[in-house]
Short mmCIF file of C-alpha atoms in Angstrom, two decimals:
data_model
loop_
_atom_site.label_atom_id
_atom_site.label_comp_id
_atom_site.label_asym_id
_atom_site.label_seq_id
_atom_site.Cartn_x
_atom_site.Cartn_y
_atom_site.Cartn_z
CA MET A 1 -15.14 -26.68 -10.83
CA SER A 2 -15.35 -30.34 -11.75
CA SER A 3 -17.84 -32.36 -9.79
CA THR A 4 -16.74 -35.64 -8.31
CA ALA A 5 -19.33 -38.25 -7.48
CA VAL A 6 -19.54 -38.88 -3.75
CA PRO A 7 -17.82 -42.24 -3.22
CA THR A 8 -19.05 -45.01 -0.96
CA PRO A 9 -16.13 -45.26 1.44
CA THR A 10 -14.87 -48.12 3.54
CA VAL A 11 -15.83 -47.54 7.18
CA LEU A 12 -12.90 -48.28 9.50
CA PRO A 13 -13.29 -48.52 13.28
CA CYS A 14 -11.74 -45.67 15.27
CA GLY A 15 -12.76 -46.09 18.91
CA ASP A 16 -16.17 -45.44 20.45
CA ALA A 17 -16.41 -41.79 19.38
CA ALA A 18 -15.32 -41.77 15.71
CA VAL A 19 -15.20 -43.70 12.45
CA LEU A 20 -12.56 -43.33 9.75
CA LEU A 21 -13.92 -43.27 6.19
CA GLU A 22 -11.43 -44.39 3.55
CA VAL A 23 -11.98 -43.83 -0.17
CA ALA A 24 -10.90 -46.42 -2.73
CA ALA A 25 -9.35 -44.26 -5.46
CA PRO A 26 -6.77 -45.57 -7.95
CA ASP A 27 -4.24 -42.87 -7.11
CA ALA A 28 -3.46 -40.10 -4.66
CA GLU A 29 -4.92 -37.28 -6.79
CA HIS A 30 -8.25 -39.03 -7.23
CA ALA A 31 -8.32 -39.92 -3.55
CA LEU A 32 -8.02 -36.23 -2.67
CA ASP A 33 -10.93 -35.41 -5.00
CA GLU A 34 -13.07 -38.15 -3.49
CA VAL A 35 -12.30 -37.09 0.09
CA ARG A 36 -13.21 -33.53 -0.85
CA ALA A 37 -16.53 -34.68 -2.35
CA LEU A 38 -17.29 -36.79 0.72
CA HIS A 39 -16.42 -33.91 3.04
CA ALA A 40 -18.60 -31.49 1.04
CA ALA A 41 -21.50 -33.95 1.08
CA MET A 42 -21.25 -34.44 4.83
CA ARG A 43 -21.14 -30.68 5.36
CA ALA A 44 -24.19 -30.28 3.15
CA HIS A 45 -26.10 -33.08 4.91
CA PRO A 46 -25.15 -32.85 8.60
CA VAL A 47 -25.49 -36.07 10.58
CA ASP A 48 -26.90 -35.91 14.13
CA GLY A 49 -24.22 -36.11 16.80
CA VAL A 50 -21.24 -35.50 14.50
CA VAL A 51 -18.90 -32.97 16.13
CA ASP A 52 -15.81 -32.92 13.89
CA LEU A 53 -14.83 -33.80 10.33
CA VAL A 54 -11.14 -34.20 9.49
CA PRO A 55 -10.41 -34.57 5.77
CA ALA A 56 -6.95 -35.91 4.93
CA ALA A 57 -5.10 -37.59 2.05
CA ARG A 58 -7.49 -40.49 1.48
CA THR A 59 -9.64 -40.52 4.59
CA LEU A 60 -12.30 -38.46 6.31
CA LEU A 61 -12.40 -38.82 10.09
CA VAL A 62 -15.91 -38.41 11.49
CA ALA A 63 -15.87 -37.75 15.24
CA PHE A 64 -19.19 -37.96 17.06
CA ASP A 65 -20.64 -37.55 20.52
CA PRO A 66 -21.21 -41.10 21.81
CA ALA A 67 -23.99 -39.77 24.08
CA VAL A 68 -25.96 -38.81 20.95
CA THR A 69 -25.18 -41.42 18.30
CA THR A 70 -23.20 -44.58 17.50
CA ALA A 71 -20.62 -45.66 14.93
CA ASP A 72 -23.26 -47.82 13.21
CA ARG A 73 -25.72 -44.94 12.87
CA VAL A 74 -23.03 -42.63 11.53
CA ALA A 75 -21.89 -45.29 9.04
CA ALA A 76 -25.50 -45.81 7.88
CA ALA A 77 -25.91 -42.06 7.37
CA VAL A 78 -22.71 -41.96 5.28
CA VAL A 79 -23.93 -44.77 3.03
CA ALA A 80 -27.24 -42.92 2.61
CA LEU A 81 -25.60 -39.66 1.47
CA PRO A 82 -26.70 -38.49 -2.00
CA ARG A 83 -24.13 -40.00 -4.37
CA THR A 84 -24.00 -37.03 -6.71
CA ALA A 85 -22.55 -34.05 -4.94
CA THR A 86 -23.25 -30.47 -5.79
CA ALA A 87 -19.50 -30.21 -5.91
CA ALA A 88 -19.40 -26.60 -7.01
CA ALA A 89 -16.94 -24.65 -4.90
CA ASP A 90 -18.72 -23.70 -1.71
CA ARG A 91 -16.13 -21.10 -0.77
CA PRO A 92 -15.10 -17.87 -2.51
CA LEU A 93 -11.79 -17.66 -4.40
CA VAL A 94 -8.87 -16.32 -2.36
CA GLU A 95 -5.97 -14.54 -4.08
CA ILE A 96 -2.57 -14.70 -2.41
CA SER A 97 0.10 -12.18 -3.31
CA VAL A 98 3.58 -13.77 -3.36
CA ARG A 99 7.11 -12.48 -3.70
CA TYR A 100 9.09 -15.28 -5.32
CA ASP A 101 12.37 -15.09 -3.42
CA GLY A 102 12.30 -18.35 -1.44
CA ASP A 103 15.57 -19.87 -0.29
CA ASP A 104 14.90 -23.03 -2.30
CA LEU A 105 13.69 -21.39 -5.53
CA ALA A 106 16.97 -21.98 -7.38
CA ASP A 107 17.16 -25.54 -6.07
CA VAL A 108 13.57 -26.26 -7.12
CA ALA A 109 14.37 -24.88 -10.60
CA ARG A 110 17.46 -27.09 -10.85
CA ARG A 111 15.61 -30.20 -9.70
CA ALA A 112 12.67 -29.46 -12.04
CA GLY A 113 15.00 -28.73 -14.96
CA LEU A 114 13.48 -25.29 -15.38
CA SER A 115 14.58 -21.67 -15.10
CA THR A 116 13.46 -19.86 -11.94
CA GLU A 117 11.21 -17.71 -14.16
CA ALA A 118 9.55 -20.86 -15.49
CA VAL A 119 9.06 -22.20 -11.95
CA VAL A 120 7.31 -18.96 -11.01
CA ALA A 121 5.18 -19.03 -14.17
CA ARG A 122 4.14 -22.62 -13.55
CA HIS A 123 3.34 -21.89 -9.92
CA LEU A 124 1.19 -18.89 -10.92
CA GLU A 125 -0.75 -20.77 -13.60
CA PRO A 126 -3.23 -23.11 -11.81
CA THR A 127 -6.24 -22.45 -9.66
CA TYR A 128 -5.51 -24.52 -6.56
CA THR A 129 -7.98 -26.07 -4.12
CA VAL A 130 -7.52 -26.60 -0.39
CA ALA A 131 -7.69 -30.37 0.07
CA PHE A 132 -7.27 -30.38 3.83
CA ILE A 133 -5.52 -28.69 6.73
CA GLY A 134 -2.85 -30.44 8.72
CA PHE A 135 0.48 -30.03 10.46
CA ALA A 136 -0.50 -26.73 12.13
CA PRO A 137 -3.65 -24.61 12.59
CA GLY A 138 -4.47 -23.10 9.20
CA PHE A 139 -1.73 -24.95 7.24
CA ALA A 140 -3.61 -25.69 4.01
CA TYR A 141 -2.57 -28.47 1.64
CA LEU A 142 -3.30 -27.06 -1.84
CA THR A 143 -3.85 -29.41 -4.76
CA GLY A 144 -3.51 -28.49 -8.42
CA LEU A 145 0.29 -28.11 -8.44
CA ASP A 146 2.04 -28.28 -11.81
CA PRO A 147 3.53 -31.81 -12.19
CA ALA A 148 7.02 -30.37 -12.76
CA LEU A 149 6.93 -28.84 -9.27
CA LYS A 150 5.95 -32.05 -7.48
CA LEU A 151 9.26 -32.65 -5.74
CA PRO A 152 10.23 -34.54 -2.59
CA ARG A 153 10.69 -32.64 0.65
CA ARG A 154 14.14 -31.36 1.59
CA GLU A 155 16.37 -34.13 2.94
CA THR A 156 17.10 -32.06 6.03
CA PRO A 157 14.13 -30.09 7.37
CA ARG A 158 14.77 -26.50 8.45
CA THR A 159 14.48 -25.85 12.16
CA ARG A 160 12.75 -22.57 11.41
CA VAL A 161 10.64 -21.53 8.44
CA PRO A 162 9.27 -17.97 8.56
CA ALA A 163 5.54 -17.22 8.69
CA GLY A 164 4.10 -16.67 5.22
CA ALA A 165 6.63 -18.92 3.48
CA VAL A 166 5.11 -20.36 0.28
CA ALA A 167 6.39 -23.86 -0.31
CA VAL A 168 5.96 -27.00 -2.43
CA ALA A 169 6.45 -30.65 -1.53
CA GLU A 170 5.21 -33.89 -3.06
CA LEU A 171 1.68 -33.29 -4.44
CA PHE A 172 1.08 -30.04 -2.62
CA CYS A 173 1.67 -26.34 -2.30
CA GLY A 174 1.42 -24.90 1.21
CA ILE A 175 1.91 -21.67 3.15
CA TYR A 176 3.36 -21.68 6.67
CA PRO A 177 0.86 -19.86 8.95
CA ARG A 178 3.47 -19.18 11.63
CA PRO A 179 7.19 -19.64 12.14
CA GLY A 180 8.30 -23.18 12.90
CA PRO A 181 10.23 -26.20 11.68
CA GLY A 182 9.51 -27.45 8.18
CA GLY A 183 10.86 -29.59 5.37
CA TRP A 184 9.02 -28.19 2.35
CA ASN A 185 10.82 -26.41 -0.52
CA LEU A 186 10.49 -22.65 -0.02
CA ILE A 187 9.80 -20.69 -3.20
CA GLY A 188 8.35 -17.40 -1.95
CA ARG A 189 6.76 -15.30 0.79
CA THR A 190 3.35 -13.70 1.36
CA ASP A 191 2.00 -11.12 3.79
CA ALA A 192 -1.39 -12.87 3.86
CA VAL A 193 -2.44 -13.76 7.42
CA LEU A 194 -3.22 -17.46 7.18
CA TRP A 195 -4.43 -17.82 10.77
CA ASP A 196 -6.12 -15.27 13.04
CA ALA A 197 -7.97 -16.56 16.10
CA ASP A 198 -10.06 -13.36 16.16
CA ARG A 199 -11.36 -13.93 12.62
CA THR A 200 -14.31 -16.13 11.57
CA PRO A 201 -13.28 -18.58 10.33
CA PRO A 202 -9.79 -18.24 11.81
CA ALA A 203 -8.21 -20.02 8.83
CA LEU A 204 -7.89 -17.94 5.65
CA LEU A 205 -7.99 -21.16 3.59
CA PRO A 206 -10.54 -23.70 4.90
CA PRO A 207 -10.91 -27.01 3.02
CA GLY A 208 -12.62 -26.57 -0.35
CA THR A 209 -11.33 -23.01 -0.90
CA PRO A 210 -10.15 -22.21 -4.44
CA VAL A 211 -6.84 -20.31 -4.40
CA ARG A 212 -4.85 -18.33 -6.97
CA PHE A 213 -1.40 -16.84 -6.52
CA VAL A 214 -0.44 -13.46 -7.95
CA GLU A 215 3.12 -12.15 -8.10
CA SER A 216 3.80 -9.29 -5.72
CA THR A 217 5.09 -6.27 -7.60
CA ARG A 218 5.93 -4.22 -4.54
CA GLU A 219 9.57 -3.19 -4.26
CA ASN A 220 9.94 -4.05 -0.59
CA GLY A 221 7.88 -7.27 -0.64
CA PRO A 222 6.58 -9.00 2.44
CA ARG A 223 8.02 -8.01 5.78
CA ASP A 224 10.50 -10.21 7.54
CA ASP A 225 9.13 -10.93 10.98
CA GLY A 226 11.70 -13.57 11.76
CA MET B 1 -13.24 -7.58 35.53
CA THR B 2 -11.90 -7.93 39.03
CA GLY B 3 -9.27 -10.51 39.72
CA VAL B 4 -10.34 -13.04 42.34
CA VAL B 5 -7.94 -15.96 42.02
CA GLU B 6 -4.27 -15.04 42.38
CA VAL B 7 -1.70 -17.60 41.24
CA VAL B 8 0.95 -17.57 43.97
CA ASP B 9 2.82 -20.70 42.89
CA PRO B 10 1.98 -22.36 39.55
CA GLY B 11 4.09 -25.46 40.26
CA MET B 12 5.36 -27.37 37.22
CA LEU B 13 2.53 -26.43 34.89
CA CYS B 14 -0.70 -24.64 35.63
CA LEU B 15 -3.28 -24.21 32.86
CA VAL B 16 -6.79 -22.92 32.42
CA GLU B 17 -8.92 -25.65 30.81
CA ASP B 18 -12.57 -26.28 30.04
CA LEU B 19 -14.24 -28.88 27.82
CA GLY B 20 -12.27 -27.66 24.80
CA ARG B 21 -13.18 -26.47 21.32
CA PRO B 22 -14.85 -29.21 19.25
CA GLY B 23 -15.74 -28.51 15.63
CA LEU B 24 -12.49 -26.87 14.49
CA ALA B 25 -10.49 -29.97 13.58
CA GLU B 26 -10.98 -29.37 9.84
CA LEU B 27 -9.13 -26.06 10.33
CA GLY B 28 -6.24 -27.81 12.09
CA VAL B 29 -7.26 -27.13 15.69
CA GLY B 30 -7.91 -30.05 18.01
CA ARG B 31 -10.42 -30.24 20.82
CA SER B 32 -7.96 -29.82 23.74
CA GLY B 33 -9.71 -29.22 27.09
CA ALA B 34 -9.16 -30.88 30.47
CA ALA B 35 -6.97 -33.98 30.10
CA ASP B 36 -8.85 -35.87 32.83
CA GLY B 37 -12.39 -34.90 31.95
CA ASP B 38 -13.92 -36.95 34.79
CA SER B 39 -12.02 -35.14 37.55
CA PHE B 40 -12.60 -31.81 35.82
CA ARG B 41 -16.38 -32.30 35.62
CA LEU B 42 -16.52 -33.48 39.21
CA ALA B 43 -14.74 -30.34 40.42
CA ASN B 44 -17.30 -28.17 38.66
CA ARG B 45 -20.25 -30.19 39.97
CA LEU B 46 -18.96 -29.94 43.53
CA VAL B 47 -19.03 -26.12 43.44
CA GLY B 48 -22.38 -25.91 41.59
CA ASN B 49 -20.88 -24.90 38.23
CA THR B 50 -21.96 -25.98 34.78
CA GLU B 51 -19.67 -28.80 33.62
CA ALA B 52 -18.19 -26.54 30.94
CA ALA B 53 -16.99 -23.83 33.36
CA ALA B 54 -13.25 -23.17 33.18
CA ALA B 55 -11.01 -24.47 35.97
CA VAL B 56 -7.30 -24.76 36.72
CA GLU B 57 -5.41 -27.93 35.73
CA PHE B 58 -2.07 -28.43 37.47
CA VAL B 59 0.64 -31.10 37.38
CA LEU B 60 2.11 -32.93 40.40
CA GLY B 61 0.72 -30.46 42.95
CA GLU B 62 2.94 -27.97 44.77
CA VAL B 63 0.72 -25.08 43.76
CA ALA B 64 -0.71 -22.18 45.76
CA PHE B 65 -3.56 -19.76 45.10
CA ARG B 66 -4.77 -16.71 47.05
CA PHE B 67 -8.43 -15.74 46.88
CA HIS B 68 -9.36 -12.06 47.01
CA ARG B 69 -12.94 -12.56 48.00
CA ALA B 70 -15.05 -15.23 49.72
CA VAL B 71 -15.51 -18.15 47.33
CA THR B 72 -16.32 -21.84 47.31
CA VAL B 73 -13.69 -24.04 45.73
CA ALA B 74 -13.12 -27.75 45.10
CA LEU B 75 -10.03 -29.79 44.33
CA THR B 76 -10.19 -33.04 42.37
CA GLY B 77 -7.83 -35.32 40.48
CA ALA B 78 -4.53 -36.68 41.84
CA PRO B 79 -5.02 -36.10 45.58
CA GLY B 80 -2.37 -34.28 47.58
CA PRO B 81 -2.31 -32.62 51.00
CA VAL B 82 -4.29 -29.34 51.19
CA ARG B 83 -3.82 -26.37 53.55
CA VAL B 84 -6.21 -23.41 53.71
CA SER B 85 -4.41 -20.83 55.84
CA GLU B 86 -3.71 -23.04 58.90
CA ARG B 87 -6.65 -25.40 58.37
CA GLY B 88 -6.68 -28.67 56.53
CA ALA B 89 -9.00 -29.40 53.62
CA ALA B 90 -9.56 -32.36 51.35
CA PHE B 91 -9.84 -33.33 47.71
CA ASN B 92 -13.29 -34.14 46.30
CA ALA B 93 -15.08 -31.99 48.88
CA PRO B 94 -16.08 -28.35 48.33
CA PHE B 95 -14.86 -25.87 50.96
CA PRO B 96 -15.28 -22.15 51.60
CA VAL B 97 -12.34 -19.76 51.46
CA ARG B 98 -12.32 -16.33 53.14
CA PRO B 99 -10.99 -13.20 51.44
CA GLY B 100 -7.18 -13.13 51.46
CA GLU B 101 -6.75 -16.80 52.29
CA LEU B 102 -4.10 -18.98 50.68
CA VAL B 103 -4.84 -22.50 49.44
CA ARG B 104 -1.78 -24.71 49.11
CA VAL B 105 -1.74 -28.15 47.50
CA GLY B 106 1.16 -30.53 48.09
CA ARG B 107 2.55 -33.29 45.89
CA PRO B 108 0.19 -36.22 45.25
CA ALA B 109 1.29 -39.72 46.26
CA SER B 110 0.06 -41.06 42.92
CA GLY B 111 -1.55 -39.64 39.81
CA LEU B 112 -0.49 -36.61 37.83
CA ARG B 113 -3.10 -33.90 37.34
CA GLY B 114 -5.15 -31.91 39.81
CA TYR B 115 -8.09 -29.58 39.21
CA LEU B 116 -9.17 -26.48 41.10
CA ALA B 117 -12.71 -25.30 40.38
CA VAL B 118 -14.05 -22.06 41.79
CA ARG B 119 -17.78 -21.43 42.08
CA GLY B 120 -18.65 -19.28 39.05
CA GLY B 121 -15.83 -20.64 36.90
CA LEU B 122 -12.73 -18.80 35.68
CA GLY B 123 -13.56 -15.77 33.55
CA VAL B 124 -10.42 -15.38 31.43
CA ALA B 125 -11.08 -14.41 27.81
CA PRO B 126 -12.07 -17.38 25.62
CA VAL B 127 -10.21 -18.02 22.35
CA LEU B 128 -12.18 -19.65 19.52
CA GLY B 129 -15.02 -20.38 21.92
CA SER B 130 -12.98 -22.06 24.65
CA ARG B 131 -10.93 -21.18 27.72
CA SER B 132 -8.59 -24.13 27.16
CA TRP B 133 -4.87 -23.80 26.52
CA ASP B 134 -3.90 -26.19 23.73
CA THR B 135 -0.22 -26.94 24.32
CA LEU B 136 0.33 -28.21 20.75
CA ALA B 137 -1.57 -25.58 18.75
CA GLU B 138 -0.61 -22.89 21.31
CA ILE B 139 -4.12 -21.49 21.32
CA GLY B 140 -6.09 -20.26 24.33
CA PRO B 141 -5.31 -18.53 27.63
CA PRO B 142 -1.53 -18.96 28.10
CA PRO B 143 -0.03 -21.06 30.92
CA LEU B 144 -0.45 -19.37 34.31
CA ARG B 145 2.47 -17.63 36.02
CA ALA B 146 3.02 -16.47 39.57
CA GLY B 147 1.19 -13.16 40.07
CA ASP B 148 -1.55 -13.82 37.50
CA LEU B 149 -4.93 -12.64 38.78
CA LEU B 150 -7.93 -14.43 37.29
CA PRO B 151 -11.49 -13.05 37.21
CA LEU B 152 -14.55 -15.23 37.72
CA ALA B 153 -17.26 -15.92 35.14
CA ASP B 154 -20.96 -16.49 35.70
CA ASP B 155 -21.01 -20.24 35.10
CA GLY B 156 -22.12 -21.45 38.51
CA ASP B 157 -25.24 -20.84 40.54
CA GLY B 158 -26.32 -24.43 41.11
CA PRO B 159 -26.88 -25.86 44.57
CA LEU B 160 -23.98 -27.36 46.52
CA VAL B 161 -25.33 -30.88 46.54
CA ALA B 162 -22.52 -32.89 48.11
CA ASP B 163 -20.19 -32.42 51.07
CA VAL B 164 -17.84 -34.99 49.67
CA ALA B 165 -17.79 -37.11 46.51
CA PRO B 166 -16.60 -40.67 47.00
CA VAL B 167 -13.81 -41.21 44.49
CA ARG B 168 -11.89 -44.45 44.24
CA TRP B 169 -8.45 -43.64 42.87
CA PRO B 170 -7.79 -46.31 40.25
CA SER B 171 -5.09 -48.90 40.74
CA ALA B 172 -2.29 -48.72 38.18
CA ASP B 173 -2.82 -52.45 37.58
CA THR B 174 -6.26 -51.97 36.04
CA PRO B 175 -5.78 -52.29 32.27
CA LEU B 176 -6.93 -49.59 29.87
CA ARG B 177 -9.55 -51.03 27.53
CA VAL B 178 -8.64 -50.79 23.82
CA ILE B 179 -10.81 -51.20 20.72
CA ALA B 180 -9.07 -52.35 17.50
CA GLY B 181 -8.02 -49.25 15.55
CA PRO B 182 -8.40 -48.35 11.87
CA ARG B 183 -4.99 -49.86 11.01
CA ALA B 184 -5.04 -52.89 13.34
CA ASP B 185 -5.01 -55.07 10.22
CA ARG B 186 -1.49 -53.90 9.45
CA PHE B 187 -0.23 -55.58 12.59
CA GLY B 188 0.12 -59.34 12.82
CA PRO B 189 -1.40 -61.40 15.63
CA ALA B 190 1.95 -61.38 17.45
CA ALA B 191 2.02 -57.58 17.60
CA LEU B 192 -1.63 -57.40 18.67
CA ASP B 193 -0.87 -59.87 21.47
CA ALA B 194 2.28 -58.01 22.45
CA LEU B 195 0.29 -54.86 23.24
CA THR B 196 -1.53 -56.67 26.04
CA THR B 197 1.02 -59.22 27.22
CA ARG B 198 3.37 -57.10 29.28
CA PRO B 199 2.94 -53.64 30.77
CA TYR B 200 4.47 -50.60 29.08
CA GLU B 201 6.15 -47.84 31.00
CA VAL B 202 5.14 -44.18 30.71
CA THR B 203 8.27 -42.23 29.72
CA ALA B 204 9.34 -38.73 30.74
CA GLU B 205 8.61 -37.44 27.22
CA SER B 206 4.87 -37.69 27.95
CA ASN B 207 2.65 -34.61 28.16
CA ARG B 208 -0.86 -33.40 27.27
CA VAL B 209 -0.24 -34.35 23.64
CA GLY B 210 0.23 -37.99 24.55
CA LEU B 211 1.86 -40.69 26.60
CA ARG B 212 5.06 -41.93 25.02
CA LEU B 213 5.36 -45.53 26.09
CA ALA B 214 8.35 -47.85 26.35
CA GLY B 215 8.10 -51.63 26.16
CA GLN B 216 7.59 -54.41 23.64
CA ALA B 217 8.03 -52.89 20.15
CA LEU B 218 5.04 -53.31 17.81
CA HIS B 219 5.83 -53.62 14.13
CA ALA B 220 3.41 -53.27 11.27
CA ASP B 221 3.62 -56.05 8.70
CA ALA B 222 6.12 -55.08 6.00
CA SER B 223 3.80 -56.51 3.34
CA GLY B 224 1.56 -53.42 3.45
CA ASP B 225 1.54 -50.81 0.66
CA ASP B 226 3.27 -48.24 2.80
CA ALA B 227 4.45 -50.22 5.78
CA GLY B 228 5.44 -48.17 8.78
CA GLY B 229 4.02 -44.91 7.48
CA LEU B 230 0.86 -43.94 5.65
CA PRO B 231 -0.66 -40.79 4.20
CA SER B 232 -1.74 -38.46 7.02
CA GLU B 233 -5.14 -39.23 8.49
CA GLY B 234 -7.31 -37.85 11.28
CA MET B 235 -6.39 -38.80 14.85
CA VAL B 236 -8.58 -39.12 17.95
CA THR B 237 -8.00 -38.87 21.69
CA GLY B 238 -7.13 -42.33 22.98
CA ALA B 239 -5.55 -43.44 19.68
CA ILE B 240 -2.47 -45.65 20.08
CA GLN B 241 -0.24 -44.62 17.21
CA VAL B 242 2.80 -46.72 16.32
CA PRO B 243 5.76 -44.89 14.76
CA PRO B 244 8.58 -46.82 13.03
CA SER B 245 10.37 -47.31 16.37
CA GLY B 246 7.49 -49.60 17.37
CA GLN B 247 7.12 -47.79 20.70
CA PRO B 248 3.46 -46.72 20.96
CA VAL B 249 2.15 -43.23 21.65
CA LEU B 250 -1.24 -42.86 23.36
CA PHE B 251 -2.84 -39.56 22.32
CA LEU B 252 -4.38 -37.30 24.98
CA ALA B 253 -6.31 -34.01 24.85
CA ASP B 254 -3.80 -31.95 22.81
CA HIS B 255 -3.03 -34.63 20.20
CA PRO B 256 -2.26 -33.53 16.63
CA VAL B 257 -5.34 -33.36 14.40
CA THR B 258 -3.69 -35.64 11.83
CA GLY B 259 -0.86 -38.16 11.99
CA GLY B 260 1.13 -40.25 9.55
CA TYR B 261 1.62 -43.50 11.47
CA PRO B 262 -0.82 -46.40 11.85
CA VAL B 263 -3.24 -46.50 14.79
CA VAL B 264 -3.31 -50.05 16.17
CA GLY B 265 -6.06 -49.42 18.71
CA VAL B 266 -8.09 -46.73 20.46
CA VAL B 267 -8.55 -46.56 24.24
CA VAL B 268 -12.26 -46.36 25.11
CA THR B 269 -13.48 -42.87 25.97
CA ALA B 270 -14.31 -43.86 29.55
CA ASP B 271 -10.68 -44.91 30.23
CA VAL B 272 -8.95 -41.84 28.78
CA PRO B 273 -9.15 -39.86 32.07
CA ARG B 274 -7.27 -42.67 33.80
CA ALA B 275 -4.59 -42.59 31.09
CA ALA B 276 -4.27 -38.84 31.62
CA GLN B 277 -3.40 -39.45 35.29
CA LEU B 278 -0.41 -41.72 34.56
CA ARG B 279 2.95 -40.21 35.42
CA PRO B 280 6.41 -40.97 34.05
CA GLY B 281 7.58 -44.33 35.39
CA ASP B 282 4.06 -45.70 35.87
CA PRO B 283 3.26 -49.06 34.27
CA VAL B 284 0.34 -49.18 31.86
CA ARG B 285 -1.50 -52.31 30.80
CA PHE B 286 -3.93 -52.72 27.93
CA ARG B 287 -6.79 -55.12 27.33
CA TRP B 288 -8.54 -55.64 23.98
CA VAL B 289 -12.31 -55.21 24.01
CA GLY B 290 -14.84 -55.43 21.20
CA GLY B 291 -15.95 -52.23 19.47
#
């Protein structure tokens, strides 16, 4: 796991109960790495009164209890964080078993100029990392996607994507935790339960989790619950 | 557990709420909890509960509950007429209810959300540490239906310290105070002025996620790197987000954890409960204040 130095972010105002930290990276990929390093550092060095951390594409939202602390004190604590993170993965590797039969697999192959077999091979190759969760509880944005698979979203989003759909869009790979609308390119399905409120933590893939995909060899593949 | 509170008529929308589930935003789950936290806390204090005890949040009154044992209850929030069997009762004042009695709340003259606290607090099963229904994430005890029978918890044994709490229902003319948001610099002075010049109107598409407002359109300067949209970033309650239409959205308790449009300003925490009491058609004014 590469270690990224913890950046000194710009502190943007965000009301009387939060600050928004923005990293100054040259491009989107580096910004994700810097946000991850900042998030890991703040988890490792908890700041009094902070109640929520929300990592995103190039920002980390720090929500605090205004009865306990202030934006200025939180900002000072951020500046004082150790600048070299122990950025080793703080979460165990999760393997996700996928059946590559997504409705957009052929389209992704055409747009990438690859065979479907090559799309699958390139999707299986990297070890991904959860950059952040957004869109829905447990919907992890995975970085590490092969450049050939970095494609725009579908022009027309689907009104219903099944739970467990494995998809790619822009810089990311993601897995839909539950059925719902979605515009990502569907390449496969998994039986993995991404979200379970009775589990601790409820998300299978919290931020910082390393992830590998393995091809499902079962004849029947994941169930269709849709 | 024995059911004590029977939902006879849930009205438009009847939810169990508490102070929500902070700390899970990084997993994609927002805080949720009572939309008008001031009225919610007051209801609990009036019946001697801890402030975090679960209570019922309802919309535009016209609800009815039957109590299957003697309890002390309090109603707060948007005040409507109250009947307990054939007696009258009032908002913001705790009152005893005998076994089998029905409490009916009529439609409020102004305001949107009412709260019913029962001494002891509602004892429905918590989900992820909270008894709040999050309408966006669809997590928590589901919306109440007629016939639901709710048990009580053990969250209230404090003294009953007040017969009535003086509450001044705010005038709709009082502006909501706004602090400049993280992306205020994307909006020119004209747009920043426009937010406070004329009132907006709360539209019918508003809910616990946020108030969708109609009025003067606010446009981010087109000179920005990604004018109009930006990479997703964390959102807070009270944030005024401006989508490409220019019509602002004021986020309430069940707001999405992240959003992709610029936040021009953030309503101060103390004024969020007032925002949560605005109903469709109400005017809403804003006033800039320093952070």
